[in-house]
Short mmCIF file of C-alpha atoms in Angstrom, two decimals:
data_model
loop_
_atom_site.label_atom_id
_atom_site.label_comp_id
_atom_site.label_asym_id
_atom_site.label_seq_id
_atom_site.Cartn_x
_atom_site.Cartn_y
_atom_site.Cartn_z
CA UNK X 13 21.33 76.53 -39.64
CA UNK X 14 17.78 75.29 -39.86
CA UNK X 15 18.42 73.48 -42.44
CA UNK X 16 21.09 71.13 -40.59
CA UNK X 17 18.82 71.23 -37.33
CA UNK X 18 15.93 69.57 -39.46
CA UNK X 19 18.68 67.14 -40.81
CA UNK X 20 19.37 66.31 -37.47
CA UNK X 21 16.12 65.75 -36.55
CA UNK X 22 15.60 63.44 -39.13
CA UNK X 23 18.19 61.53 -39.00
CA UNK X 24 17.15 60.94 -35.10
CA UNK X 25 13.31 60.17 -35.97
CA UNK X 26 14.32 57.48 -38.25
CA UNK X 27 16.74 55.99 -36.04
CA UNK X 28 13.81 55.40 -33.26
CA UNK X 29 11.70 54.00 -36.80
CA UNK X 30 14.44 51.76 -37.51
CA UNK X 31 14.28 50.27 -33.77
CA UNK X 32 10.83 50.03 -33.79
CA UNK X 33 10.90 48.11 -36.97
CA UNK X 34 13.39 45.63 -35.41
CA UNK X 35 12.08 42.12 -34.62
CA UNK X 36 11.65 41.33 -31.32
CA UNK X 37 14.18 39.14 -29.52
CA UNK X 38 12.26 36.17 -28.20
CA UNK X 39 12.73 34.91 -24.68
CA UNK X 40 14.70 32.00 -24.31
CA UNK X 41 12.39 28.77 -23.69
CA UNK X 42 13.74 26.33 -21.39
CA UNK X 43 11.91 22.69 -22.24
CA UNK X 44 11.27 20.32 -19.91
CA UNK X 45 10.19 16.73 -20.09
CA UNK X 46 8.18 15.27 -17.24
CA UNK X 47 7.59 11.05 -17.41
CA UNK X 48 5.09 9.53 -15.57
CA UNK X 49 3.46 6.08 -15.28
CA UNK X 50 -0.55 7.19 -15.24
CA UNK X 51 -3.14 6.60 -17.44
CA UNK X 52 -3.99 9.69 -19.26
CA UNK X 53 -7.15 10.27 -17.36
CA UNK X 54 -5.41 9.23 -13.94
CA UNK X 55 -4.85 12.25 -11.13
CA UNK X 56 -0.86 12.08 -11.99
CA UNK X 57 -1.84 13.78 -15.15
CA UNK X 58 -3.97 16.03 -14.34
CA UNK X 59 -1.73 17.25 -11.25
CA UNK X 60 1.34 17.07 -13.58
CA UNK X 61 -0.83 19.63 -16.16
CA UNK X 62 -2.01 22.04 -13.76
CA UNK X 63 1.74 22.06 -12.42
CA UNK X 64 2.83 22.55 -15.88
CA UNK X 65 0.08 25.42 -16.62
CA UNK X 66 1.40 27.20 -13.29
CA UNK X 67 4.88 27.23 -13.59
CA UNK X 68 4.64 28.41 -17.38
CA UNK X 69 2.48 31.51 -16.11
CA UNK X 70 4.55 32.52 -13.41
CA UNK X 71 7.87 32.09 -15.73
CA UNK X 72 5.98 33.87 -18.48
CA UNK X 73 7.03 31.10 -20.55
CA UNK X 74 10.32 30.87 -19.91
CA UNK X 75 9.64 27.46 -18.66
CA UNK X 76 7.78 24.48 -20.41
CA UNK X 77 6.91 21.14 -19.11
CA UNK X 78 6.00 18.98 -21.62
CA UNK X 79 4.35 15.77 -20.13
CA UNK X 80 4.21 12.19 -21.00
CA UNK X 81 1.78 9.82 -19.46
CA UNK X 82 1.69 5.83 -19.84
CA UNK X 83 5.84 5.00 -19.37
CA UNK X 84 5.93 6.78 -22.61
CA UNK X 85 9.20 8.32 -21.79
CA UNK X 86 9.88 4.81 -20.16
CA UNK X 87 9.63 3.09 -16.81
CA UNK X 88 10.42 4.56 -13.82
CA UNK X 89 13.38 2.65 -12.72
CA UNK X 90 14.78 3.73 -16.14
CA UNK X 91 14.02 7.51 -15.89
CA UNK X 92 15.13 7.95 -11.82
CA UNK X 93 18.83 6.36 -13.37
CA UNK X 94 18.94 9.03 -16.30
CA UNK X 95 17.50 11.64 -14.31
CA UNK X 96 20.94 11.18 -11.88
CA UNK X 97 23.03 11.86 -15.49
CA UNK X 98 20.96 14.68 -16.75
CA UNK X 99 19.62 12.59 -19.39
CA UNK X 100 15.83 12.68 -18.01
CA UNK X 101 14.66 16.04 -16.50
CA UNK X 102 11.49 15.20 -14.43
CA UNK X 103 10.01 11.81 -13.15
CA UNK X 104 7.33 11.58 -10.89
CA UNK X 105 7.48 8.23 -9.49
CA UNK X 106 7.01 6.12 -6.17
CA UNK X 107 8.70 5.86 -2.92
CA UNK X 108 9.15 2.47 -3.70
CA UNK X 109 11.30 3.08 -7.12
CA UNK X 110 13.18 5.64 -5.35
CA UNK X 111 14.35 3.35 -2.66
CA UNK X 112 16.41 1.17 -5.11
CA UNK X 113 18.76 4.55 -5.28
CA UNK X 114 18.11 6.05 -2.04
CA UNK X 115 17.26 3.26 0.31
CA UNK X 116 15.69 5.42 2.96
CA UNK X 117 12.71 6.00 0.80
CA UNK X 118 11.92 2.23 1.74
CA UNK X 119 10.76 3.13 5.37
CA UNK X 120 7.31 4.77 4.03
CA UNK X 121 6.38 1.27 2.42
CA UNK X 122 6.33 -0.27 5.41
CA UNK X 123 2.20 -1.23 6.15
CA UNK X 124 0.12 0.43 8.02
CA UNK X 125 2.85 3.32 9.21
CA UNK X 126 0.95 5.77 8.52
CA UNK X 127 -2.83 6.39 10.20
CA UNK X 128 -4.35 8.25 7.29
CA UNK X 129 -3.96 10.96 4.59
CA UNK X 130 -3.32 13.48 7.29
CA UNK X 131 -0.70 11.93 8.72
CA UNK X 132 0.98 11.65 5.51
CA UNK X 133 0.79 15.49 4.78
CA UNK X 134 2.17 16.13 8.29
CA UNK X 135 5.15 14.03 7.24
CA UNK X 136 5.97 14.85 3.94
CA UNK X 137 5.40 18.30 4.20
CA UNK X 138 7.64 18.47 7.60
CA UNK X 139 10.81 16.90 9.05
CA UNK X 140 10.00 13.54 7.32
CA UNK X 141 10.48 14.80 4.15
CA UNK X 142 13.23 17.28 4.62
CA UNK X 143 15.09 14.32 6.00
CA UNK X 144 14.58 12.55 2.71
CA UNK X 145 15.02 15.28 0.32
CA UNK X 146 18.05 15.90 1.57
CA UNK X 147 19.52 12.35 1.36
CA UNK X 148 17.71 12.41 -2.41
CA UNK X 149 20.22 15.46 -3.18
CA UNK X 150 23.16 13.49 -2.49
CA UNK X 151 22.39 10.74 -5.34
CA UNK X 152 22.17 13.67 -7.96
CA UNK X 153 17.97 14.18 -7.49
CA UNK X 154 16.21 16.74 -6.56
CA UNK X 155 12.47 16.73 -4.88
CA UNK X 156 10.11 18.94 -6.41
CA UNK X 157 6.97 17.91 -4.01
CA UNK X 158 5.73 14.89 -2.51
CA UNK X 159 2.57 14.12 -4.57
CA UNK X 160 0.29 11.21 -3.85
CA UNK X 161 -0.19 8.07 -5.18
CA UNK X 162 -2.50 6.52 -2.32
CA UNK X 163 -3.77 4.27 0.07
CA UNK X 164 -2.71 0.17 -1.34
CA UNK X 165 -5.63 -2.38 -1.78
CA UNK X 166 -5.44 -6.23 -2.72
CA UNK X 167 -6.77 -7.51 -6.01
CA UNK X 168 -6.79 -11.30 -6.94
CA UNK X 169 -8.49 -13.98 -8.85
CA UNK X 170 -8.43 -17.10 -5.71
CA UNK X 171 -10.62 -15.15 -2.83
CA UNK X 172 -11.24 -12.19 -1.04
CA UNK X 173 -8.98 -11.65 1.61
CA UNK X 174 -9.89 -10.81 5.60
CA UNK X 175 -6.67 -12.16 7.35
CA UNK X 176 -2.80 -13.13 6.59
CA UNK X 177 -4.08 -16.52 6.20
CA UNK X 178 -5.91 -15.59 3.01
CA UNK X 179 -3.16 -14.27 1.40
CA UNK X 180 -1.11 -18.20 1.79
CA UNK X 181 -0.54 -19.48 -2.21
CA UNK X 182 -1.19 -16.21 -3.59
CA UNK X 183 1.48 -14.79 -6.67
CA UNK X 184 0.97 -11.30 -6.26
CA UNK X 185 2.85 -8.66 -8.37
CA UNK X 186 4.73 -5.83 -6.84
CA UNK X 187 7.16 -3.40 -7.08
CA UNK X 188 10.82 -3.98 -7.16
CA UNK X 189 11.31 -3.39 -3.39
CA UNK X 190 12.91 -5.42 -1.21
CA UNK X 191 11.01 -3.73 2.01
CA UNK X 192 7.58 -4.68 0.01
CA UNK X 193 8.32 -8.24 -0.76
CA UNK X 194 9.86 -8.79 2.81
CA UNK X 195 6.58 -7.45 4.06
CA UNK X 196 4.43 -9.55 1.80
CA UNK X 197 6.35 -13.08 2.73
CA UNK X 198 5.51 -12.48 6.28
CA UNK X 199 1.90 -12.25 5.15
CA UNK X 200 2.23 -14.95 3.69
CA UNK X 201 1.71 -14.21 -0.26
CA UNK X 202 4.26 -14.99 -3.13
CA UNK X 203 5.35 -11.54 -4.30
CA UNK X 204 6.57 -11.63 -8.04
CA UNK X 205 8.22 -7.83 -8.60
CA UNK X 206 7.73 -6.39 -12.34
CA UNK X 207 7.08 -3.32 -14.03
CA UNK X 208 3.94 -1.37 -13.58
CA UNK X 209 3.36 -1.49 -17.32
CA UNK X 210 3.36 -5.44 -17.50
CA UNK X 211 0.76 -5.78 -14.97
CA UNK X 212 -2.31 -6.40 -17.20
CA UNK X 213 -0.77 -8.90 -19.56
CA UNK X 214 0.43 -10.65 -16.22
CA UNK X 215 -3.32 -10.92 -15.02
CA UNK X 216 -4.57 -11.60 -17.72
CA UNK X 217 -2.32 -14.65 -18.55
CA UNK X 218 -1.98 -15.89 -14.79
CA UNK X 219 1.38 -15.30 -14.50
CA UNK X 220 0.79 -13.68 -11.48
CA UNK X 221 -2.59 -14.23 -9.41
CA UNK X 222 -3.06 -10.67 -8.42
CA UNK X 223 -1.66 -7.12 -7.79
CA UNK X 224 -2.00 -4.14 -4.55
CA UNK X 225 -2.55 -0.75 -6.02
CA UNK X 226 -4.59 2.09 -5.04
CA UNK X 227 -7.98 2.23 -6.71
CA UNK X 228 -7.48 4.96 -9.55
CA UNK X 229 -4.75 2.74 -10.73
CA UNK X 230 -7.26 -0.49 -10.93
CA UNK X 231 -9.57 1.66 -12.94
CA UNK X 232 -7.25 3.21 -15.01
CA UNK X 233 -5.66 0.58 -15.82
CA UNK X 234 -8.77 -1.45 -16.07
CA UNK X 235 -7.50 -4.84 -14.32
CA UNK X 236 -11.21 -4.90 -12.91
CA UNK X 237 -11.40 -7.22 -16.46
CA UNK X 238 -8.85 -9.46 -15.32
CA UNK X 239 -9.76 -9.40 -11.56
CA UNK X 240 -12.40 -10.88 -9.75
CA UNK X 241 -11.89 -9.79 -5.33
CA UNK X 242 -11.27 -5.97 -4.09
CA UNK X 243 -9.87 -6.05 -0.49
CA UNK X 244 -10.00 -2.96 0.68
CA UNK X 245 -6.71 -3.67 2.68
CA UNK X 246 -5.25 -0.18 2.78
CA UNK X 247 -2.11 -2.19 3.62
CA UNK X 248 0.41 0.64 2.32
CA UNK X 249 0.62 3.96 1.34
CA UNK X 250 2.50 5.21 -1.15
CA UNK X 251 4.08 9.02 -1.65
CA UNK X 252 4.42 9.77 -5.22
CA UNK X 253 7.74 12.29 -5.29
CA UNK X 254 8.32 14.17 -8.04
CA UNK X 255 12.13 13.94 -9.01
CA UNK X 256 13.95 16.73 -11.08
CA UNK X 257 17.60 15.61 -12.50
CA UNK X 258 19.81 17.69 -9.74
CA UNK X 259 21.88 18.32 -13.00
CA UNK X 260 19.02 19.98 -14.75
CA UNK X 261 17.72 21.89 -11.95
CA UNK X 262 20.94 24.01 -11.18
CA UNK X 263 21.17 24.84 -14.48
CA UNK X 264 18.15 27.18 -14.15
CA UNK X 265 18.42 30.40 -12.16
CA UNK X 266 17.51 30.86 -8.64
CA UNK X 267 14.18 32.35 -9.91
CA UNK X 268 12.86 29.81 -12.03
CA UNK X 269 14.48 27.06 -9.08
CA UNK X 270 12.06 28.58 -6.47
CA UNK X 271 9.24 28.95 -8.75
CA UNK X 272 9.28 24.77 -9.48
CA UNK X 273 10.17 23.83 -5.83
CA UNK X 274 7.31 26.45 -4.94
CA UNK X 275 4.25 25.44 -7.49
CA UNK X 276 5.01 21.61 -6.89
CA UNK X 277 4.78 21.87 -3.40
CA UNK X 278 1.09 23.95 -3.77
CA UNK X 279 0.50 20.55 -6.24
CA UNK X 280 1.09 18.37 -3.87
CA UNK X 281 -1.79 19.90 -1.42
CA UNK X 282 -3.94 19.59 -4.39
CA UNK X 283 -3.32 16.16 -5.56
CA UNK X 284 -4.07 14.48 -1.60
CA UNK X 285 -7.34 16.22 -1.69
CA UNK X 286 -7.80 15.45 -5.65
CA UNK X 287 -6.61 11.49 -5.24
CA UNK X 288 -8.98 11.31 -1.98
CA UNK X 289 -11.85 12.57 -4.01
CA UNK X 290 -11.35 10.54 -6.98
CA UNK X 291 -10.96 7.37 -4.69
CA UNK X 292 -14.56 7.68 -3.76
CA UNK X 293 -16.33 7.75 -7.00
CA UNK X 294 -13.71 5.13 -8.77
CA UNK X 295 -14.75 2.80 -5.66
CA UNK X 296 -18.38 3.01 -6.82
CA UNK X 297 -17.24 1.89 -10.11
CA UNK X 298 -14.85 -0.80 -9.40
CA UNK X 299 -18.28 -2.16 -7.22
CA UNK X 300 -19.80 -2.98 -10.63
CA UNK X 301 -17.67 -5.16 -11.94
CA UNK X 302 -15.88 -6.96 -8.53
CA UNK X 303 -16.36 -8.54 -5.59
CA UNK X 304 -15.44 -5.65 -3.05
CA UNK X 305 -15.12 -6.65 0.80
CA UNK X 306 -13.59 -4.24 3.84
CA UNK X 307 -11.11 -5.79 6.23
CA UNK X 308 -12.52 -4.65 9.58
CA UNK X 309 -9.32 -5.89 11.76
CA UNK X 310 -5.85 -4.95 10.27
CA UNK X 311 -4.29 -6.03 13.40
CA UNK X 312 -3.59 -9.36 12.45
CA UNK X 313 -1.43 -8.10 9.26
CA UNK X 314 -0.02 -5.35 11.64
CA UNK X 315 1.19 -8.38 13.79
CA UNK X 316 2.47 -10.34 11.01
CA UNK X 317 5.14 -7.95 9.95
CA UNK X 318 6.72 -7.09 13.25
CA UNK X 319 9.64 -8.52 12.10
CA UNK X 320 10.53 -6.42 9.07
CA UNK X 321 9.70 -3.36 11.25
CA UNK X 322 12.34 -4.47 13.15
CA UNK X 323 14.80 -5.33 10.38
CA UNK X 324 13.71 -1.73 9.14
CA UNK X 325 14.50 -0.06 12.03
CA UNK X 326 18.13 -1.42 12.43
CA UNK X 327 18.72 -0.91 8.38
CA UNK X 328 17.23 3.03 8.40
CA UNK X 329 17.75 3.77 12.21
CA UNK X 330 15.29 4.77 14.47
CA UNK X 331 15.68 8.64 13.79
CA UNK X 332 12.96 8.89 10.48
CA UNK X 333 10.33 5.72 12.66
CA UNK X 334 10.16 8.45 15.45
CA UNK X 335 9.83 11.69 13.36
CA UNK X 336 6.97 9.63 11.46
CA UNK X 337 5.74 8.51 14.26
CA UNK X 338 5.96 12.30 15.87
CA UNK X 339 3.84 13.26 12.81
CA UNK X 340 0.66 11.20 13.74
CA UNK X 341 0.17 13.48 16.84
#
């Protein structure tokens, strides 16, 4: 009898050996790619890393976000299109790419709607961007956060410009947005639309006699080599949304959904205060190597593109100008 007890006994110790000497099942790893258009020292970068950092702890790995800075994924036109088939997973990208697929996005180009960086949290963390998430959703994309790309400045190589009048004869690249070259024909410049990745080469060659970015972008990029006059305009702002492929997204669980929709809105506090601070010192050092000059009196550029407010209003309707507008207060 004791003899088939201690059988027994053994039989059931090495049993718990033999599962203890079992590998261990790994977790699954969901990978996923996120595309932007920075430099690798610009703020998108460092945003998109911390974001990347976050979500992995708070997954415990479940989730990776492997990011590629410089268009190295491809340009953002490009990605928003695959990321609406499945075939991109994250973009972060500008209103002003988004509005080719979801025209709405346009309104926020318009200049000077909004008063300051405030303002623009008010909006895009409230009924402004609810509104436009949602329509995003029904073109296959879904909006993580609404980071920041910044307030626009004028670069060229013919003069520093004060006043519309300045800105007569002058090519100057933009995006591919019909809002944005509307605005900048009633101000009286020759917009040229191209890729954010051709604008050096551009510059450089005169194809184009100068560009409107925000300031980490004209260091970054270094087009303070190929640029002679820094307006500080702050003509436009632009929201920088990062895009998930609505495909991808419900493919995770609920969990891991509200983890991503959670840590990219936290980023996109961060990145306004991050992009405001870098602004300052990159200012300092564009000073060094241009001619910088303020525009004390916007109102004459605020006057000069009435009309494509009102176009704007009668294309979007007047619902998102007076929730924007509701925002400033």
């Amino acid at each position: 009898m004791r003899i088939k007890n201690f059988s027994k006994t053994c039989a059931a110790g090495l049993a718990v050996l033999g599962l203890l000497l079992l590998p261990a099942v790994s977790q699954a790893v969901t990978t996923l790619k996120l595309g932007h258009t920075g430099a690798p020292d610009h703020h998108y970068q460092i945003a998109a890393q911390m974001f990347a950092d976050n979500v992995a702890k708070r997954t415990n790995g479940e989730i990776e976000i492997k990011i590629f800075p410089s268009d190295q994924l491809g340009k953002q036109k490009q990605l928003v299109s695959q990321a609406q088939l499945g075939q991109t997973d994250m973009v972060l990208t500008s209103d002003a790419v988004i509005s080719s697929f979801v025209p709405v996005f346009g309104v926020l180009n318009l200049p000077f709607i909004f008063k300051d960086i405030n303002h623009v949290s008010k909006a895009m963390d409230g009924e402004v961007g609810a509104m436009l998430t949602k329509e995003a959703a029904k073109k296959g994309l879904v909006v993580l956060g609404y980071w920041e790309n910044g307030f626009r400045h004028i670069t060229n190589n013919k003069r520093p410009i004060y006043k519309p009048d300045d800105l007569k004869g002058i090519k100057l690249r933009t995006p591919e947005s019909k809002l944005v070259m509307d605005s900048f024909k009633a101000l009286g410049a020759s917009p040229t639309p191209m890729s954010f990745g051709d604008i050096y080469s551009a510059l450089q060659l005169g194809t184009v006699d100068g560009q409107e970015n925000p300031i980490a972008h004209l260091v970054a990029q270094k087009w303070y080599e190929v640029q002679k006059y820094l307006s500080l305009t702050g003509h436009q702002h632009y929201v920088e949304p990062l895009l998930m492929s609505k495909i991808r997204f419900e493919k995770l669980t609920p969990e891991q959904q509200k983890i991503l929709l959670e840590e990219a809105q936290k980023i996109a506090v961060e990145i306004r205060k991050l992009a405001t601070k870098d602004e300052e010192g990159k200012l300092a050092e564009v000073k060094k190597h241009m001619q910088v000059n303020d525009v004390p009196n916007k109102q004459p550029f605020m006057d000069a593109v009435k009309p494509v407010y009102e176009q704007s209003r009668k294309q979007f309707g007047s619902e998102i100008f007076d929730k924007i507008a509701a925002a400033a207060k």
